[in-house]
PDB file of C-alpha atoms and ligand atoms in Angstrom:
ATOM      1  CA  MET T  19      18.487 -23.572  10.695  1.00 44.00           C
ATOM      2  CA  PRO T  20      17.514 -22.153   7.326  1.00 48.00           C
ATOM      3  CA  GLU T  21      20.627 -21.819   5.217  1.00 51.00           C
ATOM      4  CA  GLY T  22      21.266 -20.121   1.922  1.00 56.00           C
ATOM      5  CA  ASP T  23      19.988 -23.028  -0.135  1.00 61.00           C
ATOM      6  CA  SER T  24      16.697 -23.316   1.690  1.00 68.00           C
ATOM      7  CA  LEU T  25      16.241 -19.580   1.250  1.00 75.00           C
ATOM      8  CA  ARG T  26      16.870 -20.010  -2.436  1.00 77.00           C
ATOM      9  CA  ARG T  27      14.276 -22.782  -2.495  1.00 82.00           C
ATOM     10  CA  ALA T  28      11.824 -20.498  -0.747  1.00 87.00           C
ATOM     11  CA  ALA T  29      12.554 -17.766  -3.283  1.00 88.00           C
ATOM     12  CA  ALA T  30      11.990 -20.253  -6.103  1.00 90.00           C
ATOM     13  CA  SER T  31       8.664 -21.450  -4.730  1.00 92.00           C
ATOM     14  CA  LEU T  32       7.509 -17.866  -4.161  1.00 94.00           C
ATOM     15  CA  GLN T  33       8.017 -17.131  -7.880  1.00 94.00           C
ATOM     16  CA  VAL T  34       4.542 -18.524  -8.517  1.00 94.00           C
ATOM     17  CA  LEU T  35       3.214 -15.248  -7.061  1.00 96.00           C
ATOM     18  CA  ALA T  36       5.541 -12.898  -8.962  1.00 94.00           C
ATOM     19  CA  GLY T  37       3.700 -10.490 -11.225  1.00 94.00           C
ATOM     20  CA  GLN T  38       0.432 -10.940  -9.342  1.00 94.00           C
ATOM     21  CA  ARG T  39      -1.515  -8.450  -7.293  1.00 94.00           C
ATOM     22  CA  VAL T  40      -1.609 -10.015  -3.829  1.00 95.00           C
ATOM     23  CA  THR T  41      -3.844  -9.670  -0.822  1.00 94.00           C
ATOM     24  CA  VAL T  42      -1.817  -9.400   2.351  1.00 94.00           C
ATOM     25  CA  GLU T  43      -2.717 -10.464   5.873  1.00 93.00           C
ATOM     26  CA  THR T  44      -0.671 -10.490   9.075  1.00 92.00           C
ATOM     27  CA  PRO T  45      -2.569 -12.861  11.402  1.00 92.00           C
ATOM     28  CA  HIS T  46       0.133 -12.939  14.103  1.00 90.00           C
ATOM     29  CA  PRO T  47      -0.144  -9.965  16.502  1.00 87.00           C
ATOM     30  CA  ARG T  48       3.622  -9.358  16.477  1.00 85.00           C
ATOM     31  CA  ALA T  49       3.466  -8.971  12.710  1.00 85.00           C
ATOM     32  CA  ALA T  50       0.229  -6.972  12.716  1.00 85.00           C
ATOM     33  CA  VAL T  51       1.804  -4.106  14.677  1.00 81.00           C
ATOM     34  CA  LYS T  52       4.206  -3.477  11.812  1.00 80.00           C
ATOM     35  CA  GLY T  53       1.391  -2.256   9.567  1.00 85.00           C
ATOM     36  CA  LEU T  54       2.558  -4.343   6.641  1.00 88.00           C
ATOM     37  CA  ALA T  55      -0.910  -5.415   5.522  1.00 90.00           C
ATOM     38  CA  GLU T  56      -2.012  -1.780   5.391  1.00 88.00           C
ATOM     39  CA  ARG T  57       0.941  -0.910   3.218  1.00 88.00           C
ATOM     40  CA  LEU T  58       1.270  -3.937   0.966  1.00 91.00           C
ATOM     41  CA  ASP T  59      -2.285  -5.172   0.433  1.00 91.00           C
ATOM     42  CA  GLY T  60      -3.353  -4.945  -3.197  1.00 90.00           C
ATOM     43  CA  ARG T  61       0.106  -4.247  -4.565  1.00 91.00           C
ATOM     44  CA  THR T  62       1.732  -6.307  -7.300  1.00 93.00           C
ATOM     45  CA  LEU T  63       4.549  -8.543  -6.059  1.00 95.00           C
ATOM     46  CA  GLU T  64       7.202  -7.815  -8.667  1.00 93.00           C
ATOM     47  CA  SER T  65      10.056 -10.095  -7.680  1.00 92.00           C
ATOM     48  CA  VAL T  66      11.462 -12.340  -4.968  1.00 92.00           C
ATOM     49  CA  ASP T  67      15.217 -12.722  -4.468  1.00 87.00           C
ATOM     50  CA  ALA T  68      17.394 -14.489  -1.943  1.00 82.00           C
ATOM     51  CA  VAL T  69      20.401 -12.374  -0.997  1.00 76.00           C
ATOM     52  CA  GLY T  70      22.621 -13.880   1.664  1.00 70.00           C
ATOM     53  CA  LYS T  71      20.271 -15.035   4.402  1.00 72.00           C
ATOM     54  CA  ASN T  72      17.610 -12.554   3.458  1.00 80.00           C
ATOM     55  CA  LEU T  73      14.651 -12.840   1.198  1.00 88.00           C
ATOM     56  CA  PHE T  74      13.769  -9.583  -0.551  1.00 90.00           C
ATOM     57  CA  LEU T  75      10.214  -9.260  -1.826  1.00 93.00           C
ATOM     58  CA  ARG T  76       9.878  -6.284  -4.103  1.00 92.00           C
ATOM     59  CA  PHE T  77       6.425  -4.771  -4.496  1.00 90.00           C
ATOM     60  CA  GLU T  78       5.046  -2.295  -6.972  1.00 85.00           C
ATOM     61  CA  GLY T  79       6.006   1.281  -6.155  1.00 78.00           C
ATOM     62  CA  GLY T  80       9.528   0.395  -4.993  1.00 78.00           C
ATOM     63  CA  LEU T  81       8.482  -1.058  -1.642  1.00 84.00           C
ATOM     64  CA  VAL T  82      10.752  -3.905  -0.538  1.00 88.00           C
ATOM     65  CA  LEU T  83      10.038  -6.353   2.263  1.00 91.00           C
ATOM     66  CA  ARG T  84      12.997  -8.096   3.910  1.00 89.00           C
ATOM     67  CA  SER T  85      12.452 -11.454   5.555  1.00 90.00           C
ATOM     68  CA  HIS T  86      15.207 -13.087   7.588  1.00 85.00           C
ATOM     69  CA  LEU T  87      14.323 -16.492   8.967  1.00 81.00           C
ATOM     70  CA  ARG T  88      16.869 -16.842  11.783  1.00 77.00           C
ATOM     71  CA  MET T  89      16.479 -20.257  13.490  1.00 75.00           C
ATOM     72  CA  THR T  90      12.757 -20.684  13.374  1.00 80.00           C
ATOM     73  CA  GLY T  91      11.162 -19.016  10.398  1.00 85.00           C
ATOM     74  CA  ARG T  92       9.925 -20.789   7.313  1.00 88.00           C
ATOM     75  CA  TRP T  93       8.013 -19.977   4.153  1.00 91.00           C
ATOM     76  CA  ARG T  94       5.400 -22.331   2.744  1.00 91.00           C
ATOM     77  CA  VAL T  95       3.655 -21.970  -0.602  1.00 93.00           C
ATOM     78  CA  GLU T  96       0.291 -23.717  -0.837  1.00 92.00           C
ATOM     79  CA  PRO T  97      -2.890 -23.569  -2.883  1.00 93.00           C
ATOM     80  CA  SER T  98      -5.019 -20.551  -1.877  1.00 90.00           C
ATOM     81  CA  GLY T  99      -7.410 -21.279   0.949  1.00 85.00           C
ATOM     82  CA  ALA T 100      -5.636 -24.424   2.177  1.00 84.00           C
ATOM     83  CA  PRO T 101      -6.661 -25.104   5.786  1.00 87.00           C
ATOM     84  CA  ARG T 102      -4.152 -24.095   8.429  1.00 85.00           C
ATOM     85  CA  ALA T 103      -3.922 -24.100  12.201  1.00 86.00           C
ATOM     86  CA  GLY T 104      -2.257 -21.257  14.057  1.00 90.00           C
ATOM     87  CA  ARG T 105      -1.316 -17.711  13.226  1.00 92.00           C
ATOM     88  CA  PRO T 106       1.347 -17.188  10.590  1.00 94.00           C
ATOM     89  CA  TRP T 107       3.202 -13.887  10.429  1.00 93.00           C
ATOM     90  CA  LEU T 108       2.346 -13.112   6.875  1.00 94.00           C
ATOM     91  CA  VAL T 109       0.062 -14.436   4.151  1.00 95.00           C
ATOM     92  CA  LEU T 110       0.476 -13.273   0.554  1.00 96.00           C
ATOM     93  CA  ARG T 111      -2.451 -14.547  -1.489  1.00 96.00           C
ATOM     94  CA  GLY T 112      -2.341 -14.559  -5.289  1.00 95.00           C
ATOM     95  CA  ASP T 113      -4.673 -15.967  -7.936  1.00 92.00           C
ATOM     96  CA  THR T 114      -4.054 -19.638  -7.216  1.00 94.00           C
ATOM     97  CA  HIS T 115      -1.470 -19.860  -4.453  1.00 95.00           C
ATOM     98  CA  GLU T 116      -0.595 -18.260  -1.169  1.00 96.00           C
ATOM     99  CA  ALA T 117       2.780 -17.832   0.469  1.00 95.00           C
ATOM    100  CA  VAL T 118       2.694 -18.204   4.235  1.00 95.00           C
ATOM    101  CA  LEU T 119       5.479 -17.111   6.578  1.00 94.00           C
ATOM    102  CA  TRP T 120       5.591 -18.908   9.936  1.00 92.00           C
ATOM    103  CA  ASN T 121       7.585 -17.621  12.901  1.00 87.00           C
ATOM    104  CA  GLY T 122       9.279 -14.951  10.809  1.00 80.00           C
ATOM    105  CA  PRO T 123      11.307 -13.148  13.442  1.00 79.00           C
ATOM    106  CA  VAL T 124      12.634 -10.498  11.075  1.00 84.00           C
ATOM    107  CA  LEU T 125      10.170  -8.892   8.734  1.00 86.00           C
ATOM    108  CA  GLU T 126      10.568  -5.275   7.758  1.00 84.00           C
ATOM    109  CA  LEU T 127      10.361  -2.795   4.956  1.00 82.00           C
ATOM    110  CA  ALA T 128      13.818  -2.113   3.600  1.00 75.00           C
ATOM    111  CA  ASN T 129      15.813  -0.736   0.761  1.00 64.00           C
ATOM    112  CA  ALA T 130      16.861  -3.447  -1.666  1.00 60.00           C
ATOM    113  CA  PRO T 131      20.619  -3.961  -1.730  1.00 59.00           C
ATOM    114  CA  GLY T 132      22.274  -2.009  -4.478  1.00 53.00           C
ATOM    115  CA  ARG T 133      19.222  -1.137  -6.523  1.00 51.00           C
ATOM    116  CA  GLY T 134      16.007   0.738  -6.585  1.00 51.00           C
ATOM    117  CA  PRO T 135      15.104   4.072  -5.094  1.00 56.00           C
ATOM    118  CA  ARG T 136      15.598   4.796  -1.426  1.00 72.00           C
ATOM    119  CA  LEU T 137      12.436   4.923   0.626  1.00 78.00           C
ATOM    120  CA  GLY T 138      11.059   8.242   1.795  1.00 85.00           C
ATOM    121  CA  PRO T 139      10.109   8.793   5.448  1.00 88.00           C
ATOM    122  CA  ASP T 140       7.674   6.220   6.796  1.00 85.00           C
ATOM    123  CA  ILE T 141       4.078   7.422   7.110  1.00 89.00           C
ATOM    124  CA  LEU T 142       3.597   5.174  10.165  1.00 84.00           C
ATOM    125  CA  ASP T 143       6.474   6.697  12.150  1.00 86.00           C
ATOM    126  CA  ALA T 144       5.329   8.349  15.367  1.00 86.00           C
ATOM    127  CA  PRO T 145       5.472  11.199  14.690  1.00 92.00           C
ATOM    128  CA  PRO T 146       5.934  11.015  10.909  1.00 93.00           C
ATOM    129  CA  ASP T 147       8.586  13.302   9.411  1.00 95.00           C
ATOM    130  CA  LEU T 148       6.113  15.537   7.595  1.00 96.00           C
ATOM    131  CA  ALA T 149       8.715  18.245   6.963  1.00 96.00           C
ATOM    132  CA  ARG T 150      10.976  15.866   5.047  1.00 95.00           C
ATOM    133  CA  MET T 151       8.023  14.392   3.116  1.00 96.00           C
ATOM    134  CA  LEU T 152       6.987  17.898   2.120  1.00 97.00           C
ATOM    135  CA  GLU T 153      10.547  18.649   1.017  1.00 95.00           C
ATOM    136  CA  LEU T 154      10.645  15.518  -1.169  1.00 95.00           C
ATOM    137  CA  LEU T 155       7.206  16.222  -2.645  1.00 97.00           C
ATOM    138  CA  ARG T 156       8.383  19.726  -3.538  1.00 95.00           C
ATOM    139  CA  GLU T 157      11.435  18.275  -5.312  1.00 92.00           C
ATOM    140  CA  ALA T 158       9.209  16.028  -7.461  1.00 92.00           C
ATOM    141  CA  PRO T 159       8.111  17.264 -10.912  1.00 93.00           C
ATOM    142  CA  ARG T 160       5.651  20.102 -10.334  1.00 94.00           C
ATOM    143  CA  GLY T 161       3.164  18.827 -12.887  1.00 95.00           C
ATOM    144  CA  ARG T 162       2.891  15.395 -11.296  1.00 96.00           C
ATOM    145  CA  ALA T 163      -0.596  14.600  -9.990  1.00 97.00           C
ATOM    146  CA  VAL T 164      -0.706  14.529  -6.188  1.00 98.00           C
ATOM    147  CA  GLY T 165      -2.544  11.173  -6.165  1.00 97.00           C
ATOM    148  CA  ASP T 166       0.260   9.612  -8.190  1.00 95.00           C
ATOM    149  CA  ALA T 167       3.007  11.181  -6.059  1.00 96.00           C
ATOM    150  CA  LEU T 168       1.492   9.851  -2.815  1.00 95.00           C
ATOM    151  CA  LEU T 169       2.081   6.265  -3.996  1.00 90.00           C
ATOM    152  CA  ASP T 170       5.746   6.924  -4.827  1.00 88.00           C
ATOM    153  CA  GLN T 171       7.619   5.146  -2.028  1.00 83.00           C
ATOM    154  CA  GLY T 172      10.691   7.274  -2.641  1.00 85.00           C
ATOM    155  CA  LEU T 173       8.727  10.339  -1.490  1.00 91.00           C
ATOM    156  CA  VAL T 174       6.573   8.892   1.276  1.00 91.00           C
ATOM    157  CA  ALA T 175       6.950   5.253   2.275  1.00 85.00           C
ATOM    158  CA  GLY T 176       3.903   3.258   3.127  1.00 83.00           C
ATOM    159  CA  ILE T 177       0.779   4.886   1.733  1.00 88.00           C
ATOM    160  CA  GLY T 178      -1.227   2.311  -0.213  1.00 84.00           C
ATOM    161  CA  ASN T 179      -4.069   2.793  -2.646  1.00 88.00           C
ATOM    162  CA  ILE T 180      -6.845   2.644  -0.054  1.00 90.00           C
ATOM    163  CA  TRP T 181      -5.389   5.251   2.293  1.00 92.00           C
ATOM    164  CA  LYS T 182      -4.316   7.452  -0.589  1.00 95.00           C
ATOM    165  CA  ALA T 183      -7.961   7.687  -1.655  1.00 97.00           C
ATOM    166  CA  GLU T 184      -9.272   8.158   1.887  1.00 97.00           C
ATOM    167  CA  ALA T 185      -6.686  10.789   2.872  1.00 97.00           C
ATOM    168  CA  LEU T 186      -7.274  12.851  -0.277  1.00 98.00           C
ATOM    169  CA  TRP T 187     -11.023  12.724   0.295  1.00 98.00           C
ATOM    170  CA  ASP T 188     -10.591  13.699   3.938  1.00 98.00           C
ATOM    171  CA  ALA T 189      -8.494  16.730   2.935  1.00 98.00           C
ATOM    172  CA  ARG T 190     -10.869  17.607   0.047  1.00 98.00           C
ATOM    173  CA  VAL T 191      -8.068  17.453  -2.508  1.00 98.00           C
ATOM    174  CA  SER T 192      -8.547  15.897  -5.953  1.00 98.00           C
ATOM    175  CA  PRO T 193      -5.979  13.198  -6.816  1.00 98.00           C
ATOM    176  CA  TRP T 194      -5.656  14.882 -10.223  1.00 98.00           C
ATOM    177  CA  ARG T 195      -4.351  18.233  -9.015  1.00 98.00           C
ATOM    178  CA  PRO T 196      -0.708  18.813  -9.994  1.00 97.00           C
ATOM    179  CA  LEU T 197       1.670  19.192  -7.041  1.00 97.00           C
ATOM    180  CA  VAL T 198       2.306  22.806  -7.986  1.00 96.00           C
ATOM    181  CA  ASP T 199      -1.356  23.605  -7.293  1.00 97.00           C
ATOM    182  CA  VAL T 200      -1.477  21.901  -3.905  1.00 98.00           C
ATOM    183  CA  SER T 201      -0.482  24.121  -0.960  1.00 97.00           C
ATOM    184  CA  ASP T 202       1.849  23.029   1.842  1.00 97.00           C
ATOM    185  CA  LEU T 203      -1.115  23.235   4.182  1.00 97.00           C
ATOM    186  CA  GLU T 204      -3.103  20.843   1.990  1.00 98.00           C
ATOM    187  CA  LEU T 205      -0.186  18.424   1.641  1.00 98.00           C
ATOM    188  CA  ARG T 206       0.247  18.388   5.409  1.00 98.00           C
ATOM    189  CA  ALA T 207      -3.473  17.754   5.873  1.00 98.00           C
ATOM    190  CA  ILE T 208      -3.344  14.804   3.442  1.00 98.00           C
ATOM    191  CA  LEU T 209      -0.249  13.270   5.064  1.00 97.00           C
ATOM    192  CA  ASP T 210      -1.578  13.831   8.561  1.00 97.00           C
ATOM    193  CA  SER T 211      -4.851  12.201   7.626  1.00 96.00           C
ATOM    194  CA  ALA T 212      -3.084   9.201   6.044  1.00 94.00           C
ATOM    195  CA  HIS T 213      -0.939   8.833   9.164  1.00 94.00           C
ATOM    196  CA  ARG T 214      -3.903   8.964  11.553  1.00 94.00           C
ATOM    197  CA  MET T 215      -6.032   6.498   9.597  1.00 92.00           C
ATOM    198  CA  MET T 216      -3.206   4.025   8.973  1.00 88.00           C
ATOM    199  CA  ARG T 217      -2.025   4.228  12.579  1.00 86.00           C
ATOM    200  CA  ALA T 218      -5.587   3.560  13.775  1.00 88.00           C
ATOM    201  CA  SER T 219      -5.855   0.624  11.397  1.00 84.00           C
ATOM    202  CA  VAL T 220      -2.577  -0.841  12.660  1.00 78.00           C
ATOM    203  CA  ASP T 221      -3.808  -0.415  16.225  1.00 80.00           C
ATOM    204  CA  GLY T 222      -6.834  -2.513  15.408  1.00 78.00           C
ATOM    205  CA  ALA T 223      -9.484   0.135  14.773  1.00 83.00           C
ATOM    206  CA  ARG T 224     -11.335   0.004  11.504  1.00 80.00           C
ATOM    207  CA  PRO T 225     -11.333   3.552  10.143  1.00 82.00           C
ATOM    208  CA  LEU T 226     -14.407   4.193   8.011  1.00 86.00           C
ATOM    209  CA  ARG T 227     -13.797   4.019   4.311  1.00 90.00           C
ATOM    210  CA  ARG T 228     -15.612   6.879   2.657  1.00 96.00           C
ATOM    211  CA  ILE T 229     -14.495   6.676  -0.937  1.00 96.00           C
ATOM    212  CA  HIS T 230     -12.374   3.642  -1.790  1.00 95.00           C
ATOM    213  CA  ARG T 231     -14.314   1.259  -4.045  1.00 94.00           C
ATOM    214  CA  ARG T 232     -17.433   3.425  -3.932  1.00 96.00           C
ATOM    215  CA  ALA T 233     -17.466   4.562  -7.570  1.00 97.00           C
ATOM    216  CA  GLY T 234     -20.956   5.440  -8.783  1.00 97.00           C
ATOM    217  CA  ARG T 235     -22.265   5.877  -5.255  1.00 97.00           C
ATOM    218  CA  PRO T 236     -23.042   9.145  -3.483  1.00 98.00           C
ATOM    219  CA  CYS T 237     -20.337  11.023  -1.566  1.00 98.00           C
ATOM    220  CA  HIS T 238     -20.871  10.897   2.216  1.00 96.00           C
ATOM    221  CA  ARG T 239     -20.032  14.587   2.476  1.00 97.00           C
ATOM    222  CA  CYS T 240     -21.813  16.273  -0.406  1.00 98.00           C
ATOM    223  CA  GLY T 241     -23.918  13.654  -2.204  1.00 97.00           C
ATOM    224  CA  GLY T 242     -21.951  14.017  -5.458  1.00 97.00           C
ATOM    225  CA  VAL T 243     -21.370  10.873  -7.504  1.00 97.00           C
ATOM    226  CA  ILE T 244     -17.979   9.275  -6.762  1.00 98.00           C
ATOM    227  CA  ARG T 245     -15.765   8.501  -9.741  1.00 97.00           C
ATOM    228  CA  SER T 246     -12.870   6.131 -10.335  1.00 97.00           C
ATOM    229  CA  HIS T 247     -10.132   6.038 -12.954  1.00 96.00           C
ATOM    230  CA  PRO T 248      -6.677   4.446 -13.276  1.00 95.00           C
ATOM    231  CA  GLN T 249      -3.897   6.820 -12.276  1.00 94.00           C
ATOM    232  CA  GLY T 250      -0.130   6.833 -12.755  1.00 89.00           C
ATOM    233  CA  GLU T 251       2.152   4.371 -14.500  1.00 82.00           C
ATOM    234  CA  ALA T 252       0.958   1.415 -12.469  1.00 80.00           C
ATOM    235  CA  GLY T 253      -2.659   2.287 -13.260  1.00 86.00           C
ATOM    236  CA  ARG T 254      -3.868   1.984  -9.664  1.00 89.00           C
ATOM    237  CA  ILE T 255      -7.507   3.025  -9.439  1.00 93.00           C
ATOM    238  CA  ALA T 256      -8.036   6.515  -8.029  1.00 97.00           C
ATOM    239  CA  TYR T 257     -11.358   7.356  -6.330  1.00 98.00           C
ATOM    240  CA  TRP T 258     -12.614  10.890  -5.881  1.00 98.00           C
ATOM    241  CA  CYS T 259     -15.734  13.017  -5.593  1.00 98.00           C
ATOM    242  CA  PRO T 260     -15.630  15.567  -8.436  1.00 97.00           C
ATOM    243  CA  THR T 261     -18.022  17.811  -6.490  1.00 97.00           C
ATOM    244  CA  CYS T 262     -16.015  18.323  -3.282  1.00 97.00           C
ATOM    245  CA  GLN T 263     -12.541  17.349  -4.597  1.00 98.00           C
ATOM    246  CA  ARG T 264     -12.294  19.700  -7.545  1.00 94.00           C
ATOM    247  CA  GLY T 265      -9.586  20.714  -9.957  1.00 91.00           C
ATOM    248  CA  GLY T 266      -6.617  19.221 -11.757  1.00 93.00           C
ATOM    249  CA  ARG T 267      -6.594  17.334 -15.019  1.00 91.00           C
ATOM    250  CA  GLU T 268      -9.575  15.162 -14.259  1.00 92.00           C
ATOM    251  CA  PRO T 269     -10.044  12.414 -16.873  1.00 93.00           C
ATOM    252  CA  ALA T 270     -13.171  12.648 -19.030  1.00 89.00           C
ATOM    253  CA  ALA T 271     -16.024  10.489 -17.790  1.00 82.00           C
ATOM    254  CA  ALA T 272     -16.608   7.323 -19.813  1.00 70.00           C
ATOM    255  CA  PRO T 273     -19.990   7.814 -21.526  1.00 63.00           C
ATOM    256  CA  SER T 274     -21.011   4.145 -21.264  1.00 51.00           C
ATOM    257  CA  ARG T 275     -20.580   4.047 -17.508  1.00 49.00           C
ATOM    258  CA  THR T 276     -23.802   4.096 -15.513  1.00 49.00           C
ATOM    259  CA  PRO T 277     -23.753   5.109 -11.867  1.00 49.00           C
ATOM    260  CA  GLY T 278     -23.671   2.045  -9.647  1.00 47.00           C
ATOM    261  CA  GLY T 279     -23.271  -0.125 -12.726  1.00 44.00           C
ATOM    262  CA  GLY T 280     -21.403  -2.774 -10.792  1.00 44.00           C
ATOM    263  CA  ALA T 281     -18.042  -2.339 -12.498  1.00 46.00           C
ATOM    264  CA  GLU T 282     -16.372  -1.824  -9.118  1.00 48.00           C
ATOM    265  CA  PRO T 283     -15.837  -4.764  -6.819  1.00 46.00           C
ATOM    266  CA  ARG T 284     -17.065  -4.012  -3.335  1.00 42.00           C
ATOM    267  CA  ALA T 285     -14.472  -3.626  -0.618  1.00 40.00           C
TER     268      ALA T 285
HETATM  269 ZN1   ZN I 321     -18.279  15.034  -2.231  1.00 62.56          ZN
END
């Protein structure tokens, strides 16, 4: 049975990934239904701590993953791409290494003990608590850009960079509009869209991506040229179509950038 010291060893070996942006996969079906890959993929893993018999993995944006190993679970850290047989619960892949969780019976998003902001309502809840999300978004600074606010896990838990971009596009709202200029109806449309797409993704569908990582290419809806620019403190890349997602304090276009110039990695 994994005891405190083996958890501490796991935490120590996972440090190799701290500070890196990780790709996240949940190969095991029991882990896939939790929607963790949708929510964590592409985020920076900020820290890993063993507390009691739990491992807390803190991700950018205040999202914390709790792993409890019970009798059977174990973490392995190996070079990226090492061959493996079977379906682990979770794979966190960094630049050179990947952390693999096998048989992890307890794996959930949680509030870190004694620190960090509390999580807002979960976007994957069925149904999601849109009223409370709206309330929290209205309590946030009015000048804050809606695209930035959507990634704040204290307001709405679970929306990642991909679904932020897709939901805003779907609702025709620019990520740069300040919250004060976004109506309740528009906020609901964005949240509802994020919920539907993420839920579908968790259930195994592959919702079409219309805007994420399509900078320089034409908008599916209006043909306008899609733009991208870092947004918020973490500098996550926002994608939007300036033609059908207008308004807000849109950043000036970089003059050297040519449409389709290849600066964006393809999804
Ligand atoms: Zn457009």
